CSV table of C-alpha atoms and ligand atoms in Angstrom, one decimal:
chain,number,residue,atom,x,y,z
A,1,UNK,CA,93.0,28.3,22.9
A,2,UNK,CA,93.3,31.1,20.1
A,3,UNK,CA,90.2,31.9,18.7
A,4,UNK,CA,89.8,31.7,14.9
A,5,UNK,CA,89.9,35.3,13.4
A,6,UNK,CA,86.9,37.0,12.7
A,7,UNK,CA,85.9,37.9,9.2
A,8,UNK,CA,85.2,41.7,10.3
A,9,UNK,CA,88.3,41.7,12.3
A,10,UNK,CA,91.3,42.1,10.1
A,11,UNK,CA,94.9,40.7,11.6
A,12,UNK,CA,98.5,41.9,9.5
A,13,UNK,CA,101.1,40.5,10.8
A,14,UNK,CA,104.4,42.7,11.5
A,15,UNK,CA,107.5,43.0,12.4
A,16,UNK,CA,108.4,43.9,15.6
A,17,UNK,CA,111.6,45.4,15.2
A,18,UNK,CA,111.8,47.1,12.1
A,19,UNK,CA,107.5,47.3,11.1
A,20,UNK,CA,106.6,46.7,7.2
A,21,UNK,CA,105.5,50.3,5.2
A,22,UNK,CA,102.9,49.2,4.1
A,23,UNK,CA,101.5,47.7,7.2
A,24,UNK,CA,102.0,51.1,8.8
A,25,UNK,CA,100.1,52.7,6.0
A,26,UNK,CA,97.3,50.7,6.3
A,27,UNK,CA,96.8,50.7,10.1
A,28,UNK,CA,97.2,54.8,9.5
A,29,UNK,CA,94.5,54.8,6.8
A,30,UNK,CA,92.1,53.3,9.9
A,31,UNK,CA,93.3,55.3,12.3
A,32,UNK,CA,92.5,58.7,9.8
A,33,UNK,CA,89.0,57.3,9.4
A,34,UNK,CA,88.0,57.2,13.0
A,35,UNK,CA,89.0,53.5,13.2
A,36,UNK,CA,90.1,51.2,15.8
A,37,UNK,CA,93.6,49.2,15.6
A,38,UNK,CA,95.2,46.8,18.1
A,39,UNK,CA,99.0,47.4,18.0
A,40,UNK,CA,101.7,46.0,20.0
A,41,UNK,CA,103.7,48.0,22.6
A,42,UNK,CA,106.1,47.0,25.2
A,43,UNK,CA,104.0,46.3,27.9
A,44,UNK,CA,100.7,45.0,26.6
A,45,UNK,CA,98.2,45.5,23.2
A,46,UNK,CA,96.7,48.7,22.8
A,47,UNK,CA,93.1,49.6,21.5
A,48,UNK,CA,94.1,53.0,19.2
A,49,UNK,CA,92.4,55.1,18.5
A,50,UNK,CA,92.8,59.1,17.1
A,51,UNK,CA,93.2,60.9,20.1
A,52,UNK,CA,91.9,64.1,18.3
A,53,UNK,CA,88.6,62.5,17.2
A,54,UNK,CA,85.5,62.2,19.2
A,55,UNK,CA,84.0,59.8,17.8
A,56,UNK,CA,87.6,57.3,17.7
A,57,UNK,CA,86.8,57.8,21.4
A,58,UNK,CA,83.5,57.0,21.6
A,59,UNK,CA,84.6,53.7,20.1
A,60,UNK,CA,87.6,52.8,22.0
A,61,UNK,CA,85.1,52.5,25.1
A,62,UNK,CA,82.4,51.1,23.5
A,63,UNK,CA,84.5,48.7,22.0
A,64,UNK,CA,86.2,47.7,25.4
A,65,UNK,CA,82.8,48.0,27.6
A,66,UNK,CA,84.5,50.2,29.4
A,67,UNK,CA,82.9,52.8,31.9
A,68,UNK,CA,83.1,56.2,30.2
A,69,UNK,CA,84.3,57.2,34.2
A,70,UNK,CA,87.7,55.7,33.2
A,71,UNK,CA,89.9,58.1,31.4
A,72,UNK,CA,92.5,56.5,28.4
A,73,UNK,CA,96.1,57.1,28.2
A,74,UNK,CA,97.6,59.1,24.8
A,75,UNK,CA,100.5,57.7,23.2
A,76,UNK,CA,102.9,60.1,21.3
A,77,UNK,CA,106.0,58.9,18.9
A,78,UNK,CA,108.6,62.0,20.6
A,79,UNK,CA,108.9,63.9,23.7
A,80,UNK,CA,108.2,67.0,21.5
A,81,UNK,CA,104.9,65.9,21.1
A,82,UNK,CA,104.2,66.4,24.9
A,83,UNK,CA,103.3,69.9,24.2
A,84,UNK,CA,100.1,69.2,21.8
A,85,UNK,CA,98.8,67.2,24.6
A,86,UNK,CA,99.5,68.6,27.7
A,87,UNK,CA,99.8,72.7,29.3
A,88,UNK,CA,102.0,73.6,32.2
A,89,UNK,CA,104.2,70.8,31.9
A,90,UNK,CA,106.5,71.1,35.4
A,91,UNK,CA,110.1,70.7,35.4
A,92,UNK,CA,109.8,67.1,37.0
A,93,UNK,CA,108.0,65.9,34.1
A,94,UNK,CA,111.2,66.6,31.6
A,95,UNK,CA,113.2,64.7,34.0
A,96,UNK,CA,110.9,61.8,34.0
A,97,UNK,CA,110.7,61.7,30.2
A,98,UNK,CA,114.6,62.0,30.1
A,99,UNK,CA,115.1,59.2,32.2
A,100,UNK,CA,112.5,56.8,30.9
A,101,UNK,CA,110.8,58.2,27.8
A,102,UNK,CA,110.4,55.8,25.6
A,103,UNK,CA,109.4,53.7,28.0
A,104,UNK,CA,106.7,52.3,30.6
A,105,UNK,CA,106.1,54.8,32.6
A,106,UNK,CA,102.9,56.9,32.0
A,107,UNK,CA,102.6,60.7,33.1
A,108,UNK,CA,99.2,62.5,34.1
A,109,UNK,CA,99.2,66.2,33.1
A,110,UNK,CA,97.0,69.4,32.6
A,111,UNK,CA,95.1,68.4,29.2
A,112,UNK,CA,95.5,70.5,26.6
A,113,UNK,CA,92.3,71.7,24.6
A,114,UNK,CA,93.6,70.0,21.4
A,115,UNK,CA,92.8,66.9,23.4
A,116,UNK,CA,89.1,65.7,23.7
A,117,UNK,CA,87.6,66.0,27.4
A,118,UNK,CA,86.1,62.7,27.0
A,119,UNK,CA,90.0,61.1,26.9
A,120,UNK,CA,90.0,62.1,30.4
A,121,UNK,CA,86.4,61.1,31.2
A,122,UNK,CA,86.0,64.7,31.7
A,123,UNK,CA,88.9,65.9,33.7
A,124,UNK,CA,91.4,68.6,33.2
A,125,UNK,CA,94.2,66.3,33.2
A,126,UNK,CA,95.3,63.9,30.4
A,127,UNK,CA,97.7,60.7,30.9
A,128,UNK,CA,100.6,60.2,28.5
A,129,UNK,CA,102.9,58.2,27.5
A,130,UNK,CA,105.7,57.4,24.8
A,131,UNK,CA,105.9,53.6,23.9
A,132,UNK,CA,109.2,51.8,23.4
A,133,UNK,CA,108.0,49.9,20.4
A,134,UNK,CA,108.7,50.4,16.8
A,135,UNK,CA,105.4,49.1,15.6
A,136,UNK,CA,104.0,51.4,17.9
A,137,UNK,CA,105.7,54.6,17.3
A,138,UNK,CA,105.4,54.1,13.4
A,139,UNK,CA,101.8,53.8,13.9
A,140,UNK,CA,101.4,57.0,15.8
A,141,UNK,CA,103.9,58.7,13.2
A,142,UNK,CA,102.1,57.7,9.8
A,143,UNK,CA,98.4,58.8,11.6
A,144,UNK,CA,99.6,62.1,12.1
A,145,UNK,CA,98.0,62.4,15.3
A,146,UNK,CA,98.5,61.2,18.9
A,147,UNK,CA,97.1,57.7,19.5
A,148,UNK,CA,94.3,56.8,22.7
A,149,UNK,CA,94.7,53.0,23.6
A,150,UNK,CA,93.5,51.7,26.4
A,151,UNK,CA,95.1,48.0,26.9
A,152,UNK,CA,93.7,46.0,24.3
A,153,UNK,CA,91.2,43.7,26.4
A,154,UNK,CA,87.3,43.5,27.8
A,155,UNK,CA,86.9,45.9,30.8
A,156,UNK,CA,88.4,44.1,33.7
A,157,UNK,CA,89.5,41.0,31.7
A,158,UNK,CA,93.7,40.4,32.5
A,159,UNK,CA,95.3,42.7,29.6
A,160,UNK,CA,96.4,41.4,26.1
A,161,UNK,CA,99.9,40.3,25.7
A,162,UNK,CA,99.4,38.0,22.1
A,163,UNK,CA,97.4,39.4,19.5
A,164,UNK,CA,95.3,36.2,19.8
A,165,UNK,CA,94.6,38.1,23.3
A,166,UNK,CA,93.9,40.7,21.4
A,167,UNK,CA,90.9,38.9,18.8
A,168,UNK,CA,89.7,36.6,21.6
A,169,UNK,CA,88.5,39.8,23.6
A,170,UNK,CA,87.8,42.4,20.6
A,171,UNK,CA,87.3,40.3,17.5
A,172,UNK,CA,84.7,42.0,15.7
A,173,UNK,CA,85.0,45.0,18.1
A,174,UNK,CA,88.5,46.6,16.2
A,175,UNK,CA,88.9,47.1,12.7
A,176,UNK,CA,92.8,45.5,13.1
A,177,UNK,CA,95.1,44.1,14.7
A,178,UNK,CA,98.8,44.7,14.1
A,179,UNK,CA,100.1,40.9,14.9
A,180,UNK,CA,103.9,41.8,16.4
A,181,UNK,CA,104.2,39.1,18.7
A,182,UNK,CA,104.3,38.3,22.5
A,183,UNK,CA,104.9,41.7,24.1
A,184,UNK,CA,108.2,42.2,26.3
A,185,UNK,CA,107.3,43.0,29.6
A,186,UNK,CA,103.6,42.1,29.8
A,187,UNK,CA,102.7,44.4,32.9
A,188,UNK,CA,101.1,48.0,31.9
A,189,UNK,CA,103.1,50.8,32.4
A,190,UNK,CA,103.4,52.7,35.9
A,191,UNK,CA,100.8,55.7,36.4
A,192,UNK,CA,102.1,58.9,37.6
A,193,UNK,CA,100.3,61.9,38.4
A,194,UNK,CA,102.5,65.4,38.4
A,195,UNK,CA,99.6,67.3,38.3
A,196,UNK,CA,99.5,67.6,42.6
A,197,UNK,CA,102.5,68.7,44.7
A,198,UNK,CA,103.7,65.5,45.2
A,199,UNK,CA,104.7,62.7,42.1
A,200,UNK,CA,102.1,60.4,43.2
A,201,UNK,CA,102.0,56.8,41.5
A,202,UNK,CA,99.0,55.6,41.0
A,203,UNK,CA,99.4,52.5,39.2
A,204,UNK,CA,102.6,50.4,39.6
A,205,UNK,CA,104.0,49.3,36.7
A,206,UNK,CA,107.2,48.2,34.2
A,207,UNK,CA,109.6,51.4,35.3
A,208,UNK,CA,109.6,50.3,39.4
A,209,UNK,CA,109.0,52.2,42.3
A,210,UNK,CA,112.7,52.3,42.9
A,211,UNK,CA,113.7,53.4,40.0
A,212,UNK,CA,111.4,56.5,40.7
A,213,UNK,CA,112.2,56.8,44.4
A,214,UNK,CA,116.0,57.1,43.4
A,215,UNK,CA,114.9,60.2,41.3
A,216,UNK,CA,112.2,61.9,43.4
A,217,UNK,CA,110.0,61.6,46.3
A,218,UNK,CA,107.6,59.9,45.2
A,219,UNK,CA,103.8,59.1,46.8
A,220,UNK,CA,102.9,55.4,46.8
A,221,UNK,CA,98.7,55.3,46.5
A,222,UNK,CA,98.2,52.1,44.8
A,223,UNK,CA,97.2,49.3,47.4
A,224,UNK,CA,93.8,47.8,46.0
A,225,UNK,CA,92.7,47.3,49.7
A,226,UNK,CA,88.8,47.0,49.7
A,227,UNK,CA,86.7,45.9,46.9
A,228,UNK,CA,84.7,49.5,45.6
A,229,UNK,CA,82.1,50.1,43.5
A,230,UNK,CA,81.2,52.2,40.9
A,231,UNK,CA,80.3,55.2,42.7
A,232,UNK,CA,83.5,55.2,44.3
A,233,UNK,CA,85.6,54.6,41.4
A,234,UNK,CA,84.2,57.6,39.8
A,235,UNK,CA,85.6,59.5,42.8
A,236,UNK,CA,88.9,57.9,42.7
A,237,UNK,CA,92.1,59.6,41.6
A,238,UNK,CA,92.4,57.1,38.7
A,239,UNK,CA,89.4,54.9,38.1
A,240,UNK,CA,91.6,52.3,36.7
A,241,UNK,CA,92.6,51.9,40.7
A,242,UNK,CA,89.4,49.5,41.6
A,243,UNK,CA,90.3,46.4,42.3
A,244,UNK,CA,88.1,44.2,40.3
A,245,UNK,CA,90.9,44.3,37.4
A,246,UNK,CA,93.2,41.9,35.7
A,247,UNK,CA,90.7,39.3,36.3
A,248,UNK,CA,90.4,35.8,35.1
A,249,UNK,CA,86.8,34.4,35.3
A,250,UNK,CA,88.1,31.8,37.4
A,251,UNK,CA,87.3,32.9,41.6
A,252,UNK,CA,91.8,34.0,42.3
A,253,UNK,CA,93.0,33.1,45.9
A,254,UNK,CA,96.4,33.9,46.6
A,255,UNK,CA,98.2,33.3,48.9
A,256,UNK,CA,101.4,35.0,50.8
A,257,UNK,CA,104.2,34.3,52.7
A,258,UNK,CA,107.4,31.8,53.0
A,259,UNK,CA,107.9,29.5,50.1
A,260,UNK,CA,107.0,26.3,52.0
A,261,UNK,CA,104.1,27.5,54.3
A,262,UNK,CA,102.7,29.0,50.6
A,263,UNK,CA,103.4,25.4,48.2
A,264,UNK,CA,101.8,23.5,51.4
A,265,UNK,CA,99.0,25.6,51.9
A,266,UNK,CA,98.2,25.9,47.9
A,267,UNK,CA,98.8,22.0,47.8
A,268,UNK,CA,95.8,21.5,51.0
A,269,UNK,CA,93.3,23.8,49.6
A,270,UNK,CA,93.9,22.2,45.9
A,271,UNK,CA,92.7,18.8,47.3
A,272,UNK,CA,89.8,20.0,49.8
A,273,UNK,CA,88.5,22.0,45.9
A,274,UNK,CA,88.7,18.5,44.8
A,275,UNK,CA,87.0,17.2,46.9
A,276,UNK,CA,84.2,19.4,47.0
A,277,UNK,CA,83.6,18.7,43.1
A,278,UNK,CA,85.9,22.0,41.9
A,279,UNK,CA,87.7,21.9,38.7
A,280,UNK,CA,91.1,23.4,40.5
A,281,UNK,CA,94.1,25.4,38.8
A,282,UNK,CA,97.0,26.5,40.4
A,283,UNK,CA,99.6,29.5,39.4
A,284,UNK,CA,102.8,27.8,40.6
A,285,UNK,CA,106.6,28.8,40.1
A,286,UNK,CA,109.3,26.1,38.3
A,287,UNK,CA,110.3,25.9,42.0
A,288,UNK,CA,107.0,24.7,43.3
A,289,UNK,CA,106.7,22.0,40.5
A,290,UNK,CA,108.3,18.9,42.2
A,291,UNK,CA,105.6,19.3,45.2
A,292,UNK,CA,102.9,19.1,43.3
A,293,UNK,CA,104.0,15.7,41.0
A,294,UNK,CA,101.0,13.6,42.9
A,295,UNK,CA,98.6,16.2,41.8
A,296,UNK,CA,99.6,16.8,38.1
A,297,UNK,CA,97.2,14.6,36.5
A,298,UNK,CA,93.7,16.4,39.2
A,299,UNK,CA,95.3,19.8,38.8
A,300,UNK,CA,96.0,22.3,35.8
A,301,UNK,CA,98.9,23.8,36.9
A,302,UNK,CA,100.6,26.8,34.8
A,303,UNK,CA,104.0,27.9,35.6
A,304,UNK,CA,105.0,31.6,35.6
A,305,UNK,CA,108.6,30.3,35.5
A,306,UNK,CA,111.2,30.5,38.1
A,307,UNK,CA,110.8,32.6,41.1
A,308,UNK,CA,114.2,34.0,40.8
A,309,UNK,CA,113.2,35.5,37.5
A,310,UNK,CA,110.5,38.2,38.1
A,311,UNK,CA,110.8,39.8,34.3
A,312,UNK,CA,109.6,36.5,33.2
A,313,UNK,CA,107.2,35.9,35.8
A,314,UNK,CA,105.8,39.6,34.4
A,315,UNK,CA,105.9,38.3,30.8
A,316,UNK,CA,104.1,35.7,31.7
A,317,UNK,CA,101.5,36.8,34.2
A,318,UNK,CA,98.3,37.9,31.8
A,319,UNK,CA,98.8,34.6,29.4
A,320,UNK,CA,98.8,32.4,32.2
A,321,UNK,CA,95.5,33.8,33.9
A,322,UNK,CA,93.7,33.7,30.1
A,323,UNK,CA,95.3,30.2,29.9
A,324,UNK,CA,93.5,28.4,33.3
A,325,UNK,CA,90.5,30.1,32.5
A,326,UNK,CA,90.2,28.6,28.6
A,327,UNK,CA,90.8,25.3,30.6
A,328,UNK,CA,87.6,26.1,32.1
A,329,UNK,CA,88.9,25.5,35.9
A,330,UNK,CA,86.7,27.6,39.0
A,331,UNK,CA,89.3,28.4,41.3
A,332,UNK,CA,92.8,29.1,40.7
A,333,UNK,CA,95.5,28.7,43.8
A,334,UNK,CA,98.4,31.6,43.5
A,335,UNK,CA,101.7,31.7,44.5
A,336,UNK,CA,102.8,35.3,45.6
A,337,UNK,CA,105.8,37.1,45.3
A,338,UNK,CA,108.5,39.1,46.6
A,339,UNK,CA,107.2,42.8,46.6
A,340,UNK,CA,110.8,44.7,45.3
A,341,UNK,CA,111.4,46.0,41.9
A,342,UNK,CA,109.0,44.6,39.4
A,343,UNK,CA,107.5,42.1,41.8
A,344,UNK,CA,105.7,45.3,43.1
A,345,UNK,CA,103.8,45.2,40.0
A,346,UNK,CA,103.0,41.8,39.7
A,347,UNK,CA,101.4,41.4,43.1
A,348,UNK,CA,99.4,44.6,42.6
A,349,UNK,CA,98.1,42.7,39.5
A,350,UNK,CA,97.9,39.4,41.3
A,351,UNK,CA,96.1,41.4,44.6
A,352,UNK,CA,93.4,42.9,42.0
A,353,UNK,CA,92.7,39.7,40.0
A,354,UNK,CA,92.4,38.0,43.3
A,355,UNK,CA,89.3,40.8,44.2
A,356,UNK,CA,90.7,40.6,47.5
A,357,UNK,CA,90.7,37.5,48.9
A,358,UNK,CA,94.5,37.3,49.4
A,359,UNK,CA,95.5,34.7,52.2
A,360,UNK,CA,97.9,35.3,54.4
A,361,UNK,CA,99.6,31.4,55.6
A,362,UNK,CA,102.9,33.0,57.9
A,363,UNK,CA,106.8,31.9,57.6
B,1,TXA,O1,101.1,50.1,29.4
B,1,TXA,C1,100.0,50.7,29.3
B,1,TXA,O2,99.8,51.7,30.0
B,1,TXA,C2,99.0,50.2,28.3
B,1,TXA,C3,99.6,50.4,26.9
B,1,TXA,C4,98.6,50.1,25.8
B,1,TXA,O3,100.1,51.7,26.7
B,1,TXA,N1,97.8,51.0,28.4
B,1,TXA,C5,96.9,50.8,29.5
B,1,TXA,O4,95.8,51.6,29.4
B,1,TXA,O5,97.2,50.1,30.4
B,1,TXA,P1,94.5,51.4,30.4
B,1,TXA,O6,93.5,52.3,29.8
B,1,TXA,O7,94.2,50.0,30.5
B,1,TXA,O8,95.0,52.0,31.8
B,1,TXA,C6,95.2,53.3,31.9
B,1,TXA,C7,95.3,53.7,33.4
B,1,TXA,C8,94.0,53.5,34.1
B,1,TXA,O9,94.2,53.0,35.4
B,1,TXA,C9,93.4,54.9,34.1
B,1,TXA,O10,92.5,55.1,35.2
B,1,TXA,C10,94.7,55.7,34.3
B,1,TXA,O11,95.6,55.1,33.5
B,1,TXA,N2,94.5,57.1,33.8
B,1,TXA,C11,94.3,57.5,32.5
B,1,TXA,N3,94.1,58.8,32.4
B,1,TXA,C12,94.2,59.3,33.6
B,1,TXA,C13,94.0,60.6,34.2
B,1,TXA,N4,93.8,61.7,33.4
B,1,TXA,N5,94.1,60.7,35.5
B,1,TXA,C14,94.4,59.6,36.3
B,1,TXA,N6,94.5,58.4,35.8
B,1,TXA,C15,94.4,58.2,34.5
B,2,MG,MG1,93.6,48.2,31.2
């Protein structure tokens, strides 16, 4: 359920496409004065903030509750702009940005000094990337200045994909929200450092492990195996690697493995949570839908849409988690997917959400 809008909040609607002047000018006028706006990018809402201003920064994590340990990615409008953020930029980083740039794929380089150490939570590196969103690239074009956002949500809460998201998290946190719509790919964009020897990818995300490999060697690090805690998140090459993330409030099991031993197992465990008094949802596919007609009216169940479709299922993903849990349900039963191309992405984000208890039911 959307939340009303806040009276300190303020929400402008705008096009998506081809963004209103004057829209632009008046998220830039809140950006100038070390103000927070929510704006739409390709893969989820951002928090923005002035990625030159200090005290922008000290908001965006405020605002979010999130640990100042967990550094925020810099958005920039043109590839030109790499050079006012980042100091020996290697050769592989121009390739990247040729082949994906705009796009969702986010690189970590040496910071440079324009850019505030606490961006980086203190480290000598800064993540950036160049959104493939008008809204977005106006925005950082009328400010004058490179834009911080973290995604536009709680710390650990699943990431905004609706400005509704967006006002149920941070109303009253965020000056505005800049209302474009449902955002396009609704996954976060892949995390690559290129500050070691190796391209390591440290967050999987919409520009897919393939597409990378087929370009360069590439380092996967990215499996949220254990459940880790603060002190070891601080130590982590990218904090935003623990696993407690993307999470509804709802307890996640998910479980893996053949289409029928997965819809029969999720179909078993939904009526022993009945009968032990749980409110049950279940994160089904269009597929699974017909085996679960005798449970439709005990059950919430949210499709992701058809299994054969991961883009959608990726659209989908974040709205669907927010969705069981404004239902109010305690335990949410998950349908897996196939790990290739984007599906990568989505299980990391299902794997995380499920704070490892992922359930492994065989062909
Ligand atoms: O698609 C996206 O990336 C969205 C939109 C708004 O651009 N942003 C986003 O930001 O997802 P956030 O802050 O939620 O996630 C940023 C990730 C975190 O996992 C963080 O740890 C990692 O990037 N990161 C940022 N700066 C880093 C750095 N200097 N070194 C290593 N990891 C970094
Ligand atoms: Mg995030």
């Amino acid at each position: 359920m959307p939340q009303p809008y806040t009276a300190s909040t303020r929400v402008l609607g705008v096009n998506p496409y081809s963004p209103e002047a004057e829209v632009i000018e008046a998220a830039a006028d809140v950006i100038k004065a070390s103000g927070l706006v929510a704006f739409p990018t390709e893969t989820v809402y951002g928090l923005g903030g002035s990625a030159r201003d200090a005290e922008a920064i000290r908001r965006i994590y405020s605002a979010k509750g999130r640990p100042a340990n967990n550094p925020l990615i810099v958005h920039i409008s043109g590839a030109s702009q790499l050079e006012e953020v980042a100091v020996e930029i290697p050769s592989v980083a121009h390739q990247l940005v040729d082949a994906f740039w705009p796009g969702p794929l986010t690189l970590v380089l040496r910071r440079a000094d324009s850019i505030p150490p606490t961006i980086s939570a203190g480290r000598d590196t800064v993540a950036v990337r160049m959104p493939a969103h008008a809204v977005a690239l106006a925005l950082i074009e009328a400010a004058g200045v490179p834009i911080a956002a973290p995604s536009a949500n709680l710390f650990t809460r699943p990431s905004a994909t609706t400005a509704e998201h967006v006002m149920t998290d941070l109303g009253g946190r965020v000056d505005l929200i800049l209302d474009g719509g449902p955002t396009s790919i609704g996954l976060e964009s892949t995390v690559i450092d290129l500050t070691a020897k190796t391209p390591i990818v440290l967050r999987p995300g919409g520009v897919t492990l393939e597409a990378l490999g087929a370009m360069l060697p590439v380092i996967e690090l990215y499996r949220p195996s254990a459940l880790l805690t603060d002190e070891v998140t601080s130590a982590l090459p990218s904090p935003g690697m623990l696993a407690k993330h993307y999470s509804p409030e709802a307890e996640l099991l998910l479980f893996n493995g053949s289409f029928t031993a997965v819809t029969a197992r999720i179909k078993q465990v939904a009526q022993e949570q009945i009968a032990a008094g749980r409110h049950v949802g279940a994160l089904v596919v269009d597929e699974d839908r017909p085996y679960f007609a005798d449970l439709a009216d005990q059950i919430v169940i949210v499709s992701l849409g058809s299994k054969n479709d991961l883009p959608q299922v990726g659209r989908s993903l974040f709205a669907a988690l927010r969705a069981l849990d404004a239902q109010g349900v305690d335990v949410i039963l998950a349908h897996s997917f196939e790990e290739s191309g984007i599906g990568a992405t989505i299980v990391d984000r299902l794997t995380r959400a499920a704070e490892g208890r992922v359930i492994d039911v065989g062909a």
